[in-house]
Amino acid sequence: MGRLFGTFGVRGVVGEDLTEDLARRLGLAFGTYLGGDAEVLIGGDTRTSTDTLKDALAAGLTAAGCDVTDVGVAPTPAVQYLVEAEGFDAGAVVTASHNPPEFNGIKLLGPDGCGLSKEAEREIERIYFEEDGERVGWRSVGERTRAPELLNGFVDAVLDYVGDFDGEGLRVVVDAANGAGATITPRLLSELGVEVVSVNAHPDGRFPGREPEPSEENLRETMSMVRASDADFGMAHDGDADRLILITGDGQFVPGDYSLALLSAWALEEGKGRQIVTPVSSSMCVQEVAEEHGGEVIWTKVGEPVVVEELKRADDPALGGEENGGIIYPDFHLSRNGIITALLICRLVAEEGSLSDLLARIPRYHLHKTGVECPDDLKPRVMEEVESLVEEEREDVEDVITIDGVKLVYEDGWVLIRPSGTEPLIRVFGEARDEDTAVRRVEKWRRRVREIVRNLQG
Ligand code: MG
């Protein structure tokens, strides 16, 4: 049987892998899976193809008998939150998040507003590929309603969660990536008194300002704008506003794990819980800050769905997040929320001091990233050999974590050897308190991995 779903729902290049025909058939399969009489909330980002795909998805769902409510252009976290808060049976977001403009995607949601389980996805794929979708008769075709006003409920809940503060005197560059956060984040910050310098602030699915991935490379112009505009600091969303990246007042890119560390301290101090959930690839600064504030880190595999699963399982979760700027506030909703992150950072700066002061409280680590080319079919054997090498060589190594790849933990840093999920590559990266140590350790392991790959290739 064929596969539709990847790690983050269905994703592909529009008109090639992802067509309106696929979206309609997926809608019919999802509607059939839901039993044909469910209430489904849909929304999407600003991409040129989003309305077309959303209409097709809705056509399939209503043909199966489901009622569809369309919230319109909306950040992914808004749709996720509203599915649960408004009591819908299911949801769907049409978005390709941070991917380039030629991509789009469809993320299906359960009644809790989170992604579907693997079993549910398999069943929907079965219905899709066996063309087992059930159309209802004319009396039972689902209704379709537009309800952009539902977004107000999300906005109110966000404001309530962050709490009132006076942003007067703050000057902040907000780069909304011409995406789904464009109409919300700058407006909310202005209402809180923050002087907002908007960049890429009109919704435009061609992404004329920059690529929607908020990487250091894509944010060069925004970074110099922060410097030139005399702002206190800057912030940048990805295309669907579930992520947020910070830029210091002097235009430096702040890796997402540092904002995660900042907000972990906040969440622990606020008594939200005592566990911080993050993938093994995140900076050690998160662990240090968590422990300093009486909390602990639960390490997971890489990827948002596993962080969410672990947050569901955790008995006292305070916060979850990734090094890409995606932070999950479990007492708000189990979804990444870049809008809450934007507001909370402004609140912390307004109340506690400049962003640089806040970041100065976080221990600094130097990250060194590299990789070794390796064919996909060799990856499992390479990793087996890496594991046995690690067994032999435990000097300096305090701990070995094999949750995802092999992570060697040292007193002052770590090295992670992990096969890439998307490329013929074994990633070798790590950090240490000083740059030389980081480079030395990572390069040592890169040479070893390269040797293993060469030997296996004969
Ligand atoms: Mg995203």
Coordinates of C-alpha atoms and ligand atoms in Angstrom, one line a residue:
M1 CA 0.0 0.0 0.0
G2 CA 1.2 3.5 -0.8
R3 CA 2.1 6.1 1.7
L4 CA 0.7 9.6 2.0
F5 CA 1.9 10.8 5.4
G6 CA 5.4 11.9 6.3
T7 CA 6.5 13.2 9.7
F8 CA 4.3 16.3 9.4
G9 CA 1.3 15.1 7.5
V10 CA 1.2 15.2 3.7
R11 CA 3.7 17.5 2.1
G12 CA 4.9 18.1 -1.4
V13 CA 5.4 20.3 -4.4
V14 CA 2.1 21.8 -5.6
G15 CA 0.9 20.5 -9.0
E16 CA 3.4 17.6 -8.8
D17 CA 3.2 15.5 -5.6
L18 CA 0.4 17.6 -4.1
T19 CA -2.7 18.3 -6.3
E20 CA -6.3 19.4 -5.7
D21 CA -7.3 15.9 -6.8
L22 CA -5.2 14.4 -3.9
A23 CA -6.6 16.9 -1.5
R24 CA -10.2 16.0 -2.4
R25 CA -9.6 12.3 -2.2
L26 CA -7.8 12.8 1.1
G27 CA -10.8 14.8 2.3
L28 CA -13.2 12.0 1.3
A29 CA -11.0 9.4 3.0
F30 CA -10.7 11.5 6.2
G31 CA -14.4 12.2 6.2
T32 CA -15.1 8.4 5.8
Y33 CA -12.7 7.6 8.6
L34 CA -14.5 10.1 10.8
G35 CA -17.8 8.3 10.2
G36 CA -19.3 10.8 7.9
D37 CA -21.1 13.1 10.3
A38 CA -18.2 14.9 12.1
E39 CA -17.7 18.7 12.6
V40 CA -14.3 19.6 11.1
L41 CA -12.4 22.9 11.4
I42 CA -10.1 23.9 8.6
G43 CA -7.7 26.7 8.1
G44 CA -4.4 27.5 6.3
D45 CA -1.5 29.7 5.6
T46 CA -0.9 32.4 3.0
R47 CA 0.5 30.2 0.2
T48 CA -0.8 30.8 -3.4
S49 CA -2.1 27.2 -3.5
T50 CA -3.7 27.1 0.0
D51 CA -7.3 28.1 -0.9
T52 CA -7.4 25.7 -3.9
L53 CA -6.2 22.8 -1.8
K54 CA -8.5 23.8 1.2
D55 CA -11.5 24.0 -1.1
A56 CA -10.8 20.5 -2.5
L57 CA -10.2 19.1 1.0
A58 CA -13.5 20.6 2.1
A59 CA -15.3 19.2 -1.0
G60 CA -14.1 15.7 -0.1
L61 CA -15.1 16.1 3.6
T62 CA -18.6 17.4 2.8
A63 CA -19.1 14.7 0.2
A64 CA -18.5 12.2 3.0
G65 CA -21.2 14.0 5.1
C66 CA -18.9 16.1 7.4
D67 CA -19.7 19.7 8.2
V68 CA -16.7 21.9 7.5
T69 CA -16.0 25.3 9.2
D70 CA -13.3 27.3 7.6
V71 CA -11.5 29.8 9.8
G72 CA -9.6 31.2 6.8
V73 CA -5.9 32.3 6.9
A74 CA -4.7 31.3 10.3
P75 CA -1.5 30.3 12.1
T76 CA -1.2 26.6 12.6
P77 CA -1.3 27.0 16.4
A78 CA -4.6 28.9 16.1
V79 CA -6.3 26.1 14.2
Q80 CA -4.9 23.5 16.6
Y81 CA -6.1 25.4 19.7
L82 CA -9.5 26.1 18.2
V83 CA -10.3 22.5 17.3
E84 CA -10.1 21.5 20.9
A85 CA -11.4 24.7 22.5
E86 CA -14.4 25.0 20.2
G87 CA -15.2 21.3 20.6
F88 CA -14.7 20.2 16.9
D89 CA -14.4 16.4 16.2
A90 CA -11.4 17.0 14.0
G91 CA -9.4 19.6 12.1
A92 CA -7.0 20.2 9.2
V93 CA -4.4 22.8 8.4
V94 CA -3.3 23.5 4.8
T95 CA 0.3 24.6 5.2
A96 CA 3.9 23.7 4.4
S97 CA 5.2 25.6 7.4
H98 CA 8.8 26.7 6.6
N99 CA 9.2 25.1 3.2
P100 CA 9.8 27.2 0.0
P101 CA 6.7 28.7 -1.8
E102 CA 6.3 25.8 -4.3
F103 CA 5.5 23.4 -1.5
N104 CA 2.3 23.0 0.4
G105 CA 1.0 20.4 2.9
I106 CA -2.1 19.1 4.7
K107 CA -1.9 18.3 8.4
L108 CA -4.9 16.4 9.8
L109 CA -5.8 16.9 13.5
G110 CA -7.7 14.8 16.0
P111 CA -10.3 16.2 18.5
D112 CA -7.5 17.4 20.8
G113 CA -6.0 19.5 18.0
C114 CA -2.9 17.4 17.8
G115 CA -1.6 15.3 14.9
L116 CA -3.3 11.9 14.3
S117 CA -1.8 8.7 15.6
K118 CA 0.2 6.5 13.2
E119 CA -2.7 3.9 13.3
A120 CA -5.3 6.6 12.3
E121 CA -3.0 7.7 9.4
R122 CA -2.6 4.1 8.2
E123 CA -6.4 3.6 8.2
I124 CA -6.9 6.9 6.2
E125 CA -4.2 5.8 3.8
R126 CA -5.9 2.4 3.4
I127 CA -9.3 4.1 2.6
Y128 CA -7.5 6.5 0.2
F129 CA -5.6 3.9 -1.8
E130 CA -8.4 1.3 -1.8
E131 CA -10.8 4.1 -2.9
D132 CA -13.0 3.0 0.0
G133 CA -14.3 6.5 0.7
E134 CA -18.1 6.6 1.2
R135 CA -20.1 9.4 -0.3
V136 CA -23.4 10.3 1.3
G137 CA -26.7 11.0 -0.5
W138 CA -28.1 14.5 -1.2
R139 CA -29.9 14.9 2.1
S140 CA -26.7 14.3 4.1
V141 CA -24.0 16.3 2.2
G142 CA -22.1 18.3 4.8
E143 CA -22.5 22.1 5.3
R144 CA -19.8 24.5 4.8
T145 CA -19.4 27.6 6.9
R146 CA -16.8 30.4 6.9
A147 CA -16.0 31.6 10.4
P148 CA -12.9 33.9 10.5
E149 CA -14.3 35.4 13.8
L150 CA -13.2 32.2 15.6
L151 CA -9.7 33.6 15.5
N152 CA -10.7 36.2 18.1
G153 CA -11.2 33.3 20.6
F154 CA -7.6 32.2 19.9
V155 CA -6.3 35.8 20.3
D156 CA -8.1 36.3 23.6
A157 CA -6.8 33.0 24.9
V158 CA -3.2 34.0 24.0
L159 CA -3.5 37.4 25.7
D160 CA -5.0 35.8 28.7
Y161 CA -2.2 33.2 28.9
V162 CA 0.6 35.7 28.6
G163 CA -1.0 38.1 31.0
D164 CA -1.2 41.9 30.9
F165 CA 2.0 43.9 30.7
D166 CA 3.0 47.4 29.6
G167 CA 5.2 47.2 26.4
E168 CA 5.6 51.0 26.3
G169 CA 9.1 52.0 25.5
L170 CA 10.0 48.8 23.6
R171 CA 10.9 49.0 20.0
V172 CA 10.8 45.6 18.3
V173 CA 11.3 44.5 14.6
V174 CA 8.7 41.8 13.8
D175 CA 9.4 39.8 10.6
A176 CA 6.2 37.8 9.9
A177 CA 7.7 36.1 6.7
N178 CA 4.6 37.3 4.7
G179 CA 2.9 34.3 6.4
A180 CA 0.0 33.4 8.6
G181 CA 1.3 35.3 11.6
A182 CA 1.4 38.6 9.7
T183 CA -2.0 39.8 10.8
I184 CA -1.8 38.7 14.4
T185 CA 1.7 39.1 16.0
P186 CA 2.4 42.8 15.0
R187 CA -1.2 43.8 16.0
L188 CA -1.1 42.2 19.4
L189 CA 2.2 43.7 20.3
S190 CA 1.1 47.1 19.2
E191 CA -2.0 46.7 21.4
L192 CA 0.3 46.0 24.3
G193 CA 2.1 49.2 23.8
V194 CA 5.2 47.9 21.9
E195 CA 6.4 50.0 19.1
V196 CA 6.5 47.5 16.2
V197 CA 8.7 47.9 13.2
S198 CA 7.0 45.5 10.7
V199 CA 8.9 43.6 8.1
N200 CA 7.4 41.2 5.5
A201 CA 4.1 42.0 7.2
H202 CA 1.6 41.6 4.3
P203 CA 0.2 38.1 3.7
D204 CA 1.8 37.0 0.4
G205 CA 2.3 33.3 -0.5
R206 CA 5.1 34.1 -3.0
F207 CA 7.2 35.0 0.0
P208 CA 8.7 38.0 -1.7
G209 CA 10.7 39.1 1.4
R210 CA 12.5 36.0 2.2
E211 CA 12.2 32.2 2.3
P212 CA 9.8 31.2 5.2
E213 CA 12.4 29.2 7.1
P214 CA 13.7 31.5 9.8
S215 CA 17.3 30.3 9.5
E216 CA 20.3 32.6 10.0
E217 CA 21.0 32.6 6.3
N218 CA 17.4 33.6 5.4
L219 CA 17.3 36.3 8.1
R220 CA 20.4 38.3 7.0
E221 CA 18.4 41.3 5.8
T222 CA 16.2 41.2 8.9
M223 CA 19.2 41.1 11.1
S224 CA 20.8 44.2 9.5
M225 CA 17.4 45.9 9.7
V226 CA 17.3 45.3 13.5
R227 CA 20.7 46.8 13.7
A228 CA 19.9 49.8 11.5
S229 CA 16.5 50.6 13.0
D230 CA 17.7 51.1 16.5
A231 CA 15.3 48.5 17.8
D232 CA 15.7 46.8 21.2
F233 CA 15.6 43.4 19.4
G234 CA 13.9 41.5 16.6
M235 CA 11.7 38.5 16.1
A236 CA 11.0 36.3 13.0
H237 CA 8.3 33.8 12.4
D238 CA 8.3 30.9 10.0
G239 CA 5.4 30.7 7.4
D240 CA 2.7 29.4 9.7
A241 CA 3.8 31.1 12.9
D242 CA 4.3 28.1 15.1
R243 CA 8.0 29.0 15.4
L244 CA 9.8 32.2 16.4
I245 CA 13.5 33.2 16.2
L246 CA 15.0 36.0 18.2
I247 CA 17.6 38.6 16.9
T248 CA 19.5 40.7 19.4
G249 CA 19.6 44.5 19.2
D250 CA 23.0 44.4 17.5
G251 CA 21.7 42.1 14.9
Q252 CA 22.9 38.7 16.1
F253 CA 20.9 35.5 15.3
V254 CA 19.8 33.7 18.6
P255 CA 19.6 29.9 18.1
G256 CA 16.2 28.6 19.1
D257 CA 17.5 26.5 22.1
Y258 CA 18.5 29.8 23.8
S259 CA 14.9 31.1 23.7
L260 CA 13.8 27.7 24.9
A261 CA 16.2 28.0 27.8
L262 CA 14.9 31.5 28.6
L263 CA 11.3 30.4 28.6
S264 CA 12.1 27.2 30.5
A265 CA 13.4 29.4 33.3
W266 CA 10.1 31.4 33.1
A267 CA 7.9 28.3 33.1
L268 CA 9.7 26.7 36.0
E269 CA 9.6 29.9 38.0
E270 CA 5.9 30.3 37.3
G271 CA 5.4 26.8 38.7
K272 CA 4.0 25.4 35.4
G273 CA 5.6 22.0 36.2
R274 CA 9.1 20.7 36.6
Q275 CA 9.9 18.8 33.3
I276 CA 11.3 20.4 30.1
V277 CA 10.9 18.1 27.1
T278 CA 13.3 18.6 24.2
P279 CA 15.1 16.5 21.5
V280 CA 18.6 15.2 22.1
S281 CA 19.9 17.7 19.6
S282 CA 19.1 20.7 21.8
S283 CA 21.8 22.7 23.5
M284 CA 23.0 21.7 27.0
C285 CA 22.1 25.2 28.1
V286 CA 18.5 24.0 28.3
Q287 CA 19.5 21.3 30.8
E288 CA 21.7 23.7 32.9
V289 CA 18.9 26.3 33.1
A290 CA 16.3 23.7 33.9
E291 CA 18.4 22.2 36.7
E292 CA 19.3 25.6 38.1
H293 CA 15.5 26.3 38.5
G294 CA 14.8 23.0 40.1
G295 CA 13.6 21.2 37.0
E296 CA 14.8 18.4 34.8
V297 CA 15.1 17.7 31.1
I298 CA 13.4 14.8 29.4
W299 CA 15.3 14.1 26.1
T300 CA 13.4 12.8 23.1
K301 CA 14.0 11.8 19.5
V302 CA 14.2 14.7 17.0
G303 CA 10.8 16.1 15.7
E304 CA 7.7 17.9 17.0
P305 CA 5.4 14.8 17.1
V306 CA 7.6 12.9 19.6
V307 CA 8.0 16.0 21.8
V308 CA 4.2 16.3 21.9
E309 CA 3.9 12.5 22.7
E310 CA 6.4 12.8 25.5
L311 CA 4.6 15.9 26.9
K312 CA 1.4 13.9 26.9
R313 CA 3.1 11.1 28.9
A314 CA 5.1 13.4 31.3
D315 CA 3.6 13.6 34.8
D316 CA 4.6 17.2 35.5
P317 CA 5.4 19.0 32.1
A318 CA 6.4 22.7 32.2
L319 CA 7.4 23.3 28.6
G320 CA 8.5 21.6 25.4
G321 CA 10.5 22.8 22.5
E322 CA 13.1 22.4 19.8
E323 CA 16.2 24.2 18.7
N324 CA 14.4 25.6 15.7
G325 CA 12.3 28.1 17.7
G326 CA 9.2 25.9 18.1
I327 CA 8.0 26.1 21.7
I328 CA 5.1 24.2 23.2
Y329 CA 3.1 25.6 26.2
P330 CA 1.4 22.5 27.5
D331 CA -1.0 24.3 29.8
F332 CA -2.2 26.3 26.8
H333 CA -2.2 23.6 24.1
L334 CA 0.0 20.8 22.9
S335 CA 1.1 22.7 19.8
R336 CA 4.1 24.9 19.0
N337 CA 3.1 28.5 19.4
G338 CA 5.3 31.3 18.0
I339 CA 2.8 34.0 18.9
I340 CA 2.8 33.2 22.6
T341 CA 6.7 33.1 22.4
A342 CA 6.7 36.6 20.8
L343 CA 4.5 38.1 23.5
L344 CA 6.2 36.3 26.4
I345 CA 9.7 37.5 25.3
C346 CA 8.4 41.1 25.1
R347 CA 6.9 40.7 28.5
L348 CA 10.2 39.4 30.0
V349 CA 12.2 42.2 28.4
A350 CA 9.6 44.8 29.6
E351 CA 9.7 43.5 33.1
E352 CA 13.2 42.2 33.7
G353 CA 15.7 44.0 31.4
S354 CA 17.1 43.9 27.9
L355 CA 17.2 40.8 25.8
S356 CA 21.0 40.8 26.1
D357 CA 20.7 40.8 29.9
L358 CA 18.3 37.9 29.7
L359 CA 20.5 35.9 27.4
A360 CA 23.6 36.7 29.5
R361 CA 22.0 34.5 32.2
I362 CA 22.1 31.5 29.8
P363 CA 25.4 29.5 29.7
R364 CA 27.0 29.8 26.2
Y365 CA 28.0 26.8 24.2
H366 CA 29.8 26.6 20.9
L367 CA 28.1 24.4 18.3
H368 CA 30.1 22.7 15.6
K369 CA 28.2 20.9 12.8
T370 CA 29.4 18.6 10.2
G371 CA 28.5 15.3 8.4
V372 CA 29.7 12.3 6.4
E373 CA 28.1 11.2 3.2
C374 CA 26.6 7.8 3.5
P375 CA 24.1 5.8 1.4
D376 CA 20.8 5.2 3.1
D377 CA 21.1 1.4 3.1
L378 CA 24.5 1.6 5.0
K379 CA 23.2 3.8 7.7
P380 CA 22.0 1.1 10.2
R381 CA 25.4 -0.8 9.9
V382 CA 27.4 2.4 10.3
M383 CA 25.4 3.2 13.5
E384 CA 26.0 -0.3 14.9
E385 CA 29.7 0.2 14.5
V386 CA 29.6 3.7 16.0
E387 CA 27.9 2.2 19.0
S388 CA 30.5 -0.5 19.5
L389 CA 33.3 2.1 19.1
V390 CA 31.6 4.2 21.8
E391 CA 31.4 1.1 24.1
E392 CA 35.2 0.7 23.9
E393 CA 36.0 4.3 24.4
R394 CA 34.5 5.7 27.5
E395 CA 37.3 8.0 28.6
D396 CA 35.9 11.5 29.4
V397 CA 32.4 10.3 28.4
E398 CA 30.0 10.7 31.3
D399 CA 27.0 9.2 29.6
V400 CA 25.9 7.7 26.3
I401 CA 22.3 8.4 25.1
T402 CA 20.9 6.3 22.3
I403 CA 17.4 7.7 22.0
D404 CA 18.1 9.0 18.5
G405 CA 21.5 8.3 17.1
V406 CA 24.4 8.1 19.5
K407 CA 25.0 11.0 21.9
L408 CA 28.2 11.1 23.9
V409 CA 27.8 13.4 26.9
Y410 CA 30.9 15.0 28.3
E411 CA 31.1 17.1 31.5
D412 CA 31.1 20.3 29.4
G413 CA 29.3 19.3 26.2
W414 CA 28.3 16.5 23.8
V415 CA 28.7 15.0 20.4
L416 CA 25.7 13.5 18.5
I417 CA 26.1 11.1 15.6
R418 CA 22.8 10.7 13.9
P419 CA 21.7 9.5 10.5
S420 CA 19.8 12.2 8.5
G421 CA 16.1 11.3 7.9
T422 CA 16.0 13.1 4.6
E423 CA 19.5 13.0 3.1
P424 CA 22.2 10.4 2.4
L425 CA 24.2 11.7 5.3
I426 CA 25.3 10.9 8.8
R427 CA 25.3 14.1 10.8
V428 CA 28.1 14.6 13.3
F429 CA 27.6 17.6 15.5
G430 CA 28.1 18.8 19.1
E431 CA 28.9 21.6 21.5
A432 CA 31.2 22.5 24.3
R433 CA 31.9 25.5 26.5
D434 CA 34.9 26.5 24.3
E435 CA 35.1 26.4 20.6
D436 CA 38.3 24.4 20.3
T437 CA 37.0 21.5 22.4
A438 CA 33.8 21.4 20.3
V439 CA 35.7 21.3 17.0
R440 CA 38.3 18.8 18.3
R441 CA 35.7 16.3 19.6
V442 CA 33.3 16.6 16.6
E443 CA 36.1 16.3 14.1
K444 CA 37.5 13.3 15.8
W445 CA 34.2 11.5 15.5
R446 CA 33.7 12.7 11.9
R447 CA 36.9 11.1 10.9
R448 CA 35.9 7.8 12.7
V449 CA 32.5 7.8 11.0
R450 CA 34.1 8.5 7.6
E451 CA 36.5 5.6 8.2
I452 CA 33.6 3.2 9.1
V453 CA 31.6 4.3 5.9
R454 CA 34.7 3.7 3.7
N455 CA 35.4 0.3 5.2
L456 CA 31.8 -0.8 4.7
Q457 CA 31.8 0.4 1.1
G458 CA 34.9 -1.7 0.6
Ligands
MG1 MG 5.9 26.0 11.1

